[in-house]
Amino acid sequence: MPRDTQQENKKSVSSEKSKVLFLPNFCAIRVVFAVVVICELLAIILSLAAVERLEDFMMPLSRISLMVQWIGLSSAGLICLFRKQLNRIGNWGAGMASFLILMVMTLFVYQLIVWLNLGLDSAQQAAHEAYSDLLPRALAISAIVGILVLHYLYLQHLWRCQEEAENSARLQALHSRIRPHFLFNSMNTIASLTRSDPKLAEEVVEDLADLFRVSLGDSARPSTLGKELELARQYLSIEHYRLGERLEVVWSLDEDLPDKASMPPMILQPLLENAIYHGIEPAPDGGRITLSGHYRRKRINLSIRNTLPEAHQTSQRQGNKLAMENIRARLAGVYDLEASLTETIVDGDYQVRLVIPHPWWG
């Protein structure tokens, strides 16, 4: 690839990263829970500051908590509702819009509370004067808290961008360690097939070319579930030519899996390579790999399960967990806490379970 083209690709990737909104996904349950907790802590602080005696704490807390929760949850709901529009105007515009949403909802909730209380209060003039004094304080508190929260979220965004850059560098390091081992084994397979079955050797070369085309591609560009599964089939096909009957592969994929679901590239192949390297190759009789997947409750669940060799056969196959740590870091960079990668032992077999949300508006 020409150098100018590479620079253009890097600029486009950096520009795409810069367009990532620094606001979290307020539609996510964990973010809504965080809003509730923050609002309640703020209500407790304001209630403690408003009373002189601790025994008078509960009554102000109930009123202030109700008002603060209304403001917080309604603001979060509007930001969630207009998230696509906020994403189009960039971080600065989204921050200003979110701040205005918070202030408008503070004024709206205040007016609602005043209307409800004045309708029930006989001494409306005294109540109106009390609520008039409350409005400037409510707006000031909302403004201060909003600025602090937005500043914190922006710092978190900068930290995530730096972490993603480090993850990308670690991904390149991971590829540089994976490629030679797999390449040498594949070349040996092709060399052995060249004389015995030239047509099959040509198919292996084509599969290997497709695999390395993805491996050498842009790691920042998202892939799809269908492409990753096809890449996994090509990889296992190459390994089957090399290991022969020692490698048994079982596919158990539901038909409702969304093939067009977006996901980071090169997620399944390193997991399959670990399964072969640590589970199949050390065993004299080989073993079995089961790749299963299903789609439930807007979650893509993929599992890779492989048999394990005897204990005395694994002494030279202790890994450094580089692939697992790298994949976890990449999933966290894209999906935050919505995705997961877990390792378990099931009936003596080693199983890796990958959970990815779909659809994803993060």
Tab-separated table of C-alpha atoms in Angstrom:
chain	number	residue	atom	x	y	z
A	1	MET	CA	0.000	0.000	0.000
A	2	PRO	CA	1.381	3.462	-0.876
A	3	ARG	CA	2.582	5.627	1.950
A	4	ASP	CA	0.100	8.413	1.156
A	5	THR	CA	-2.773	5.954	1.317
A	6	GLN	CA	-1.604	4.674	4.683
A	7	GLN	CA	-1.446	8.215	6.034
A	8	GLU	CA	-4.946	8.924	4.749
A	9	ASN	CA	-6.241	5.776	6.452
A	10	LYS	CA	-4.612	6.793	9.716
A	11	LYS	CA	-6.140	10.261	9.460
A	12	SER	CA	-9.576	8.801	8.761
A	13	VAL	CA	-9.279	6.433	11.737
A	14	SER	CA	-8.177	9.258	14.020
A	15	SER	CA	-11.030	11.448	12.789
A	16	GLU	CA	-13.525	8.633	13.430
A	17	LYS	CA	-12.205	8.216	16.971
A	18	SER	CA	-12.456	11.957	17.560
A	19	LYS	CA	-16.164	11.795	16.650
A	20	VAL	CA	-16.897	9.261	19.384
A	21	LEU	CA	-19.215	10.949	21.871
A	22	PHE	CA	-17.750	11.427	25.334
A	23	LEU	CA	-21.163	11.006	26.949
A	24	PRO	CA	-21.953	7.473	28.122
A	25	ASN	CA	-24.962	5.532	26.915
A	26	PHE	CA	-27.714	6.852	29.211
A	27	CYS	CA	-30.000	4.110	27.894
A	28	ALA	CA	-27.864	1.476	29.664
A	29	ILE	CA	-29.152	0.161	32.971
A	30	ARG	CA	-25.840	0.622	34.775
A	31	VAL	CA	-25.692	4.304	33.745
A	32	VAL	CA	-29.268	4.866	34.943
A	33	PHE	CA	-28.334	3.200	38.229
A	34	ALA	CA	-25.306	5.501	38.530
A	35	VAL	CA	-27.571	8.534	37.953
A	36	VAL	CA	-29.925	7.354	40.705
A	37	VAL	CA	-27.044	6.826	43.155
A	38	ILE	CA	-25.440	10.196	42.383
A	39	CYS	CA	-28.759	12.011	42.742
A	40	GLU	CA	-29.491	10.320	46.048
A	41	LEU	CA	-26.048	11.159	47.427
A	42	LEU	CA	-26.574	14.774	46.384
A	43	ALA	CA	-29.991	14.780	48.069
A	44	ILE	CA	-28.448	13.457	51.289
A	45	ILE	CA	-25.775	16.175	51.273
A	46	LEU	CA	-28.329	18.931	50.637
A	47	SER	CA	-30.631	17.561	53.336
A	48	LEU	CA	-27.845	17.462	55.904
A	49	ALA	CA	-26.981	21.055	55.084
A	50	ALA	CA	-30.613	22.169	55.419
A	51	VAL	CA	-31.337	20.842	58.934
A	52	GLU	CA	-29.946	21.800	62.302
A	53	ARG	CA	-30.933	18.626	64.138
A	54	LEU	CA	-30.373	15.105	62.856
A	55	GLU	CA	-33.850	13.965	63.921
A	56	ASP	CA	-35.336	16.423	61.420
A	57	PHE	CA	-33.356	14.886	58.568
A	58	MET	CA	-35.883	12.501	57.008
A	59	MET	CA	-38.586	14.977	56.016
A	60	PRO	CA	-36.292	17.297	53.997
A	61	LEU	CA	-34.572	14.250	52.526
A	62	SER	CA	-37.816	12.882	51.105
A	63	ARG	CA	-38.698	16.188	49.436
A	64	ILE	CA	-35.219	16.999	48.141
A	65	SER	CA	-34.653	13.427	47.000
A	66	LEU	CA	-37.872	13.459	44.991
A	67	MET	CA	-36.938	16.706	43.257
A	68	VAL	CA	-33.339	15.703	42.539
A	69	GLN	CA	-34.331	12.270	41.217
A	70	TRP	CA	-36.914	13.829	38.908
A	71	ILE	CA	-34.314	16.220	37.523
A	72	GLY	CA	-31.614	13.564	37.140
A	73	LEU	CA	-33.724	10.817	35.575
A	74	SER	CA	-35.644	13.139	33.254
A	75	SER	CA	-32.377	14.704	32.035
A	76	ALA	CA	-30.854	11.262	31.489
A	77	GLY	CA	-33.963	10.187	29.603
A	78	LEU	CA	-33.783	13.173	27.247
A	79	ILE	CA	-30.066	12.665	26.618
A	80	CYS	CA	-30.806	9.014	25.837
A	81	LEU	CA	-33.657	10.019	23.533
A	82	PHE	CA	-31.574	12.543	21.570
A	83	ARG	CA	-28.307	10.589	21.635
A	84	LYS	CA	-28.096	10.219	17.848
A	85	GLN	CA	-28.622	13.944	17.358
A	86	LEU	CA	-26.033	14.757	20.036
A	87	ASN	CA	-23.539	12.463	18.344
A	88	ARG	CA	-23.808	14.503	15.142
A	89	ILE	CA	-22.808	17.814	16.742
A	90	GLY	CA	-19.592	16.584	18.350
A	91	ASN	CA	-18.337	16.596	21.921
A	92	TRP	CA	-18.477	20.359	22.475
A	93	GLY	CA	-22.017	20.700	21.141
A	94	ALA	CA	-23.176	17.578	22.976
A	95	GLY	CA	-21.734	18.887	26.242
A	96	MET	CA	-23.481	22.246	25.865
A	97	ALA	CA	-26.750	20.593	24.824
A	98	SER	CA	-26.610	18.207	27.808
A	99	PHE	CA	-25.968	21.136	30.148
A	100	LEU	CA	-28.947	23.021	28.708
A	101	ILE	CA	-31.133	19.911	29.033
A	102	LEU	CA	-30.189	19.696	32.727
A	103	MET	CA	-30.992	23.366	33.334
A	104	VAL	CA	-34.287	23.216	31.446
A	105	MET	CA	-35.376	20.104	33.345
A	106	THR	CA	-34.424	21.775	36.629
A	107	LEU	CA	-36.663	24.715	35.778
A	108	PHE	CA	-39.453	22.415	34.580
A	109	VAL	CA	-39.407	20.216	37.696
A	110	TYR	CA	-39.268	23.303	39.886
A	111	GLN	CA	-42.324	24.784	38.184
A	112	LEU	CA	-44.134	21.452	38.455
A	113	ILE	CA	-43.437	21.214	42.184
A	114	VAL	CA	-44.525	24.815	42.708
A	115	TRP	CA	-47.754	24.204	40.809
A	116	LEU	CA	-48.535	21.048	42.780
A	117	ASN	CA	-47.740	22.569	46.167
A	118	LEU	CA	-49.474	25.893	45.575
A	119	GLY	CA	-52.607	24.056	44.564
A	120	LEU	CA	-52.667	22.312	47.933
A	121	ASP	CA	-51.319	25.082	50.156
A	122	SER	CA	-53.784	27.567	51.617
A	123	ALA	CA	-51.125	30.152	52.381
A	124	GLN	CA	-50.156	30.556	48.744
A	125	GLN	CA	-48.419	33.915	49.128
A	126	ALA	CA	-45.971	32.686	51.751
A	127	ALA	CA	-45.375	29.459	49.832
A	128	HIS	CA	-44.782	31.380	46.608
A	129	GLU	CA	-42.114	33.529	48.290
A	130	ALA	CA	-40.406	30.435	49.705
A	131	TYR	CA	-40.321	28.741	46.308
A	132	SER	CA	-39.061	31.939	44.666
A	133	ASP	CA	-36.005	31.789	46.917
A	134	LEU	CA	-35.535	28.119	46.022
A	135	LEU	CA	-35.268	28.620	42.241
A	136	PRO	CA	-31.858	30.403	42.100
A	137	ARG	CA	-30.354	27.851	44.480
A	138	ALA	CA	-31.741	24.927	42.467
A	139	LEU	CA	-30.380	26.331	39.213
A	140	ALA	CA	-26.992	27.086	40.787
A	141	ILE	CA	-26.693	23.597	42.273
A	142	SER	CA	-27.720	21.976	38.981
A	143	ALA	CA	-25.194	24.084	37.076
A	144	ILE	CA	-22.318	23.227	39.434
A	145	VAL	CA	-23.131	19.518	39.538
A	146	GLY	CA	-23.669	19.410	35.770
A	147	ILE	CA	-20.315	21.064	35.027
A	148	LEU	CA	-18.494	18.711	37.408
A	149	VAL	CA	-20.159	15.600	35.956
A	150	LEU	CA	-19.513	16.660	32.342
A	151	HIS	CA	-15.892	17.435	33.159
A	152	TYR	CA	-15.496	14.025	34.783
A	153	LEU	CA	-17.097	12.278	31.795
A	154	TYR	CA	-14.805	14.119	29.398
A	155	LEU	CA	-11.725	13.089	31.403
A	156	GLN	CA	-13.015	9.518	31.329
A	157	HIS	CA	-13.392	9.845	27.552
A	158	LEU	CA	-9.781	10.998	27.174
A	159	TRP	CA	-8.623	8.101	29.354
A	160	ARG	CA	-10.599	5.618	27.230
A	161	CYS	CA	-9.100	7.049	24.020
A	162	GLN	CA	-5.614	6.608	25.446
A	163	GLU	CA	-6.467	3.074	26.549
A	164	GLU	CA	-7.783	2.237	23.069
A	165	ALA	CA	-4.538	3.495	21.531
A	166	GLU	CA	-2.568	1.283	23.914
A	167	ASN	CA	-4.873	-1.647	23.124
A	168	SER	CA	-4.277	-1.109	19.407
A	169	ALA	CA	-0.519	-1.218	19.988
A	170	ARG	CA	-0.895	-4.392	22.040
A	171	LEU	CA	-3.034	-5.884	19.272
A	172	GLN	CA	-0.239	-5.286	16.776
A	173	ALA	CA	2.194	-6.912	19.210
A	174	LEU	CA	-0.182	-9.851	19.569
A	175	HIS	CA	-0.388	-10.256	15.786
A	176	SER	CA	3.378	-10.141	15.471
A	177	ARG	CA	3.605	-13.053	17.908
A	178	ILE	CA	0.753	-15.068	16.394
A	179	ARG	CA	1.698	-14.766	12.727
A	180	PRO	CA	5.091	-16.554	12.695
A	181	HIS	CA	3.859	-19.621	14.620
A	182	PHE	CA	0.749	-20.042	12.486
A	183	LEU	CA	2.521	-19.090	9.248
A	184	PHE	CA	5.273	-21.667	9.655
A	185	ASN	CA	2.795	-24.452	10.389
A	186	SER	CA	0.633	-23.432	7.420
A	187	MET	CA	3.607	-23.304	5.055
A	188	ASN	CA	4.647	-26.780	6.146
A	189	THR	CA	1.107	-27.997	5.459
A	190	ILE	CA	1.142	-26.420	1.994
A	191	ALA	CA	4.543	-27.905	1.235
A	192	SER	CA	3.365	-31.391	2.142
A	193	LEU	CA	0.225	-31.013	0.013
A	194	THR	CA	1.977	-29.588	-3.035
A	195	ARG	CA	3.035	-33.006	-4.335
A	196	SER	CA	0.266	-35.170	-2.966
A	197	ASP	CA	-2.728	-32.899	-3.704
A	198	PRO	CA	-1.895	-29.689	-5.630
A	199	LYS	CA	-5.534	-28.598	-5.861
A	200	LEU	CA	-5.990	-28.873	-2.114
A	201	ALA	CA	-2.729	-26.997	-1.579
A	202	GLU	CA	-4.097	-24.180	-3.716
A	203	GLU	CA	-7.243	-24.015	-1.574
A	204	VAL	CA	-5.116	-23.829	1.564
A	205	VAL	CA	-3.097	-20.979	0.050
A	206	GLU	CA	-6.305	-19.082	-0.739
A	207	ASP	CA	-7.629	-19.580	2.800
A	208	LEU	CA	-4.291	-18.500	4.233
A	209	ALA	CA	-4.273	-15.394	2.030
A	210	ASP	CA	-7.770	-14.426	3.191
A	211	LEU	CA	-6.798	-14.963	6.798
A	212	PHE	CA	-3.696	-12.818	6.603
A	213	ARG	CA	-5.502	-10.144	4.617
A	214	VAL	CA	-7.757	-9.650	7.626
A	215	SER	CA	-4.901	-9.996	10.079
A	216	LEU	CA	-2.846	-7.339	8.291
A	217	GLY	CA	-5.839	-5.038	7.876
A	218	ASP	CA	-6.896	-2.047	9.931
A	219	SER	CA	-7.595	-3.230	13.474
A	220	ALA	CA	-9.674	-0.091	14.181
A	221	ARG	CA	-12.235	-0.896	11.473
A	222	PRO	CA	-15.125	-2.984	12.841
A	223	SER	CA	-15.954	-6.379	11.426
A	224	THR	CA	-19.192	-8.384	11.507
A	225	LEU	CA	-20.201	-11.631	13.147
A	226	GLY	CA	-20.612	-13.299	9.754
A	227	LYS	CA	-17.095	-12.331	8.675
A	228	GLU	CA	-15.593	-13.487	11.962
A	229	LEU	CA	-17.343	-16.854	11.726
A	230	GLU	CA	-16.185	-17.285	8.118
A	231	LEU	CA	-12.654	-16.399	9.188
A	232	ALA	CA	-12.926	-18.987	11.957
A	233	ARG	CA	-14.014	-21.631	9.416
A	234	GLN	CA	-11.067	-20.822	7.156
A	235	TYR	CA	-8.642	-20.988	10.049
A	236	LEU	CA	-9.997	-24.321	11.317
A	237	SER	CA	-9.955	-25.655	7.756
A	238	ILE	CA	-6.234	-24.893	7.477
A	239	GLU	CA	-5.554	-26.475	10.857
A	240	HIS	CA	-7.592	-29.529	9.864
A	241	TYR	CA	-5.333	-30.037	6.839
A	242	ARG	CA	-2.348	-29.942	9.170
A	243	LEU	CA	-3.661	-32.019	12.085
A	244	GLY	CA	-5.892	-34.374	10.115
A	245	GLU	CA	-8.074	-36.704	12.165
A	246	ARG	CA	-6.542	-35.390	15.382
A	247	LEU	CA	-8.751	-32.305	15.106
A	248	GLU	CA	-12.512	-32.708	15.434
A	249	VAL	CA	-14.633	-29.585	15.012
A	250	VAL	CA	-18.285	-29.349	16.042
A	251	TRP	CA	-20.396	-26.357	15.000
A	252	SER	CA	-23.541	-25.526	16.961
A	253	LEU	CA	-24.845	-22.143	15.776
A	254	ASP	CA	-28.457	-21.020	16.013
A	255	GLU	CA	-30.093	-19.769	12.835
A	256	ASP	CA	-31.154	-16.482	14.466
A	257	LEU	CA	-27.582	-15.280	14.962
A	258	PRO	CA	-27.313	-11.762	13.429
A	259	ASP	CA	-24.555	-12.178	10.853
A	260	LYS	CA	-24.403	-8.425	10.216
A	261	ALA	CA	-23.861	-7.551	13.876
A	262	SER	CA	-20.848	-5.282	14.294
A	263	MET	CA	-17.923	-6.517	16.391
A	264	PRO	CA	-14.163	-5.927	16.659
A	265	PRO	CA	-12.050	-7.826	14.108
A	266	MET	CA	-9.914	-10.857	14.914
A	267	ILE	CA	-11.803	-11.821	18.076
A	268	LEU	CA	-12.531	-15.510	17.464
A	269	GLN	CA	-9.361	-16.548	15.637
A	270	PRO	CA	-6.961	-15.958	18.591
A	271	LEU	CA	-9.320	-17.911	20.858
A	272	LEU	CA	-9.397	-20.821	18.407
A	273	GLU	CA	-5.623	-20.691	18.060
A	274	ASN	CA	-5.280	-20.909	21.845
A	275	ALA	CA	-7.656	-23.885	21.881
A	276	ILE	CA	-5.573	-25.735	19.288
A	277	TYR	CA	-2.205	-24.742	20.707
A	278	HIS	CA	-3.012	-25.600	24.334
A	279	GLY	CA	-5.692	-28.279	23.967
A	280	ILE	CA	-5.328	-30.201	20.697
A	281	GLU	CA	-1.656	-30.173	19.695
A	282	PRO	CA	-0.196	-31.507	22.991
A	283	ALA	CA	-2.562	-34.504	23.025
A	284	PRO	CA	-1.243	-37.507	21.010
A	285	ASP	CA	-4.779	-38.429	20.000
A	286	GLY	CA	-5.850	-34.838	19.369
A	287	GLY	CA	-9.154	-33.551	20.621
A	288	ARG	CA	-12.398	-31.795	19.873
A	289	ILE	CA	-13.318	-28.126	19.527
A	290	THR	CA	-16.961	-27.104	19.842
A	291	LEU	CA	-17.974	-23.653	18.669
A	292	SER	CA	-21.535	-22.765	19.651
A	293	GLY	CA	-23.532	-19.569	19.462
A	294	HIS	CA	-26.994	-18.240	20.140
A	295	TYR	CA	-28.782	-14.900	20.351
A	296	ARG	CA	-30.841	-14.162	23.467
A	297	ARG	CA	-32.134	-10.924	24.989
A	298	LYS	CA	-30.149	-8.694	22.617
A	299	ARG	CA	-26.943	-10.537	23.483
A	300	ILE	CA	-24.727	-12.584	21.164
A	301	ASN	CA	-23.377	-15.543	23.125
A	302	LEU	CA	-20.436	-17.413	21.603
A	303	SER	CA	-18.511	-20.191	23.289
A	304	ILE	CA	-15.390	-22.086	22.264
A	305	ARG	CA	-14.920	-25.353	24.121
A	306	ASN	CA	-11.952	-27.678	23.685
A	307	THR	CA	-10.804	-30.906	25.259
A	308	LEU	CA	-7.677	-30.828	27.400
A	309	PRO	CA	-4.662	-33.146	27.258
A	310	GLU	CA	-3.347	-35.036	30.213
A	311	ALA	CA	-1.599	-33.038	32.927
A	312	HIS	CA	1.888	-34.333	32.021
A	313	GLN	CA	1.390	-33.216	28.403
A	314	THR	CA	0.791	-29.517	29.214
A	315	SER	CA	4.112	-28.643	30.852
A	316	GLN	CA	5.497	-27.066	27.695
A	317	ARG	CA	2.283	-25.309	26.758
A	318	GLN	CA	1.845	-22.741	29.513
A	319	GLY	CA	0.653	-19.496	27.941
A	320	ASN	CA	1.064	-15.903	29.070
A	321	LYS	CA	-2.652	-14.955	28.660
A	322	LEU	CA	-1.679	-12.202	26.200
A	323	ALA	CA	-4.488	-12.998	23.758
A	324	MET	CA	-7.162	-13.148	26.483
A	325	GLU	CA	-6.058	-9.882	28.103
A	326	ASN	CA	-5.898	-8.169	24.732
A	327	ILE	CA	-9.392	-9.282	23.711
A	328	ARG	CA	-10.830	-8.213	27.071
A	329	ALA	CA	-9.215	-4.790	26.701
A	330	ARG	CA	-10.561	-4.381	23.159
A	331	LEU	CA	-14.069	-5.390	24.234
A	332	ALA	CA	-13.932	-2.920	27.121
A	333	GLY	CA	-12.800	-0.170	24.760
A	334	VAL	CA	-15.761	-0.754	22.428
A	335	TYR	CA	-18.574	-1.956	24.715
A	336	ASP	CA	-17.395	-0.781	28.144
A	337	LEU	CA	-18.953	-3.206	30.669
A	338	GLU	CA	-21.674	-4.486	28.336
A	339	ALA	CA	-19.458	-7.236	26.857
A	340	SER	CA	-17.621	-10.003	28.680
A	341	LEU	CA	-15.092	-12.783	28.121
A	342	THR	CA	-15.001	-15.556	30.715
A	343	GLU	CA	-12.996	-18.772	31.147
A	344	THR	CA	-14.383	-21.885	32.817
A	345	ILE	CA	-13.810	-25.638	33.051
A	346	VAL	CA	-16.919	-27.590	32.020
A	347	ASP	CA	-16.893	-31.391	32.444
A	348	GLY	CA	-13.113	-31.442	32.126
A	349	ASP	CA	-13.105	-29.257	28.994
A	350	TYR	CA	-11.825	-25.716	28.756
A	351	GLN	CA	-14.471	-23.204	27.674
A	352	VAL	CA	-14.237	-19.529	26.715
A	353	ARG	CA	-17.548	-17.656	26.624
A	354	LEU	CA	-17.903	-14.387	24.731
A	355	VAL	CA	-20.958	-12.140	25.246
A	356	ILE	CA	-21.486	-9.095	23.002
A	357	PRO	CA	-24.510	-6.759	23.038
A	358	HIS	CA	-26.518	-6.302	19.829
A	359	PRO	CA	-27.853	-3.888	18.804
A	360	TRP	CA	-25.282	-1.511	20.296
A	361	TRP	CA	-25.574	2.261	20.465
A	362	GLY	CA	-22.479	2.856	22.611
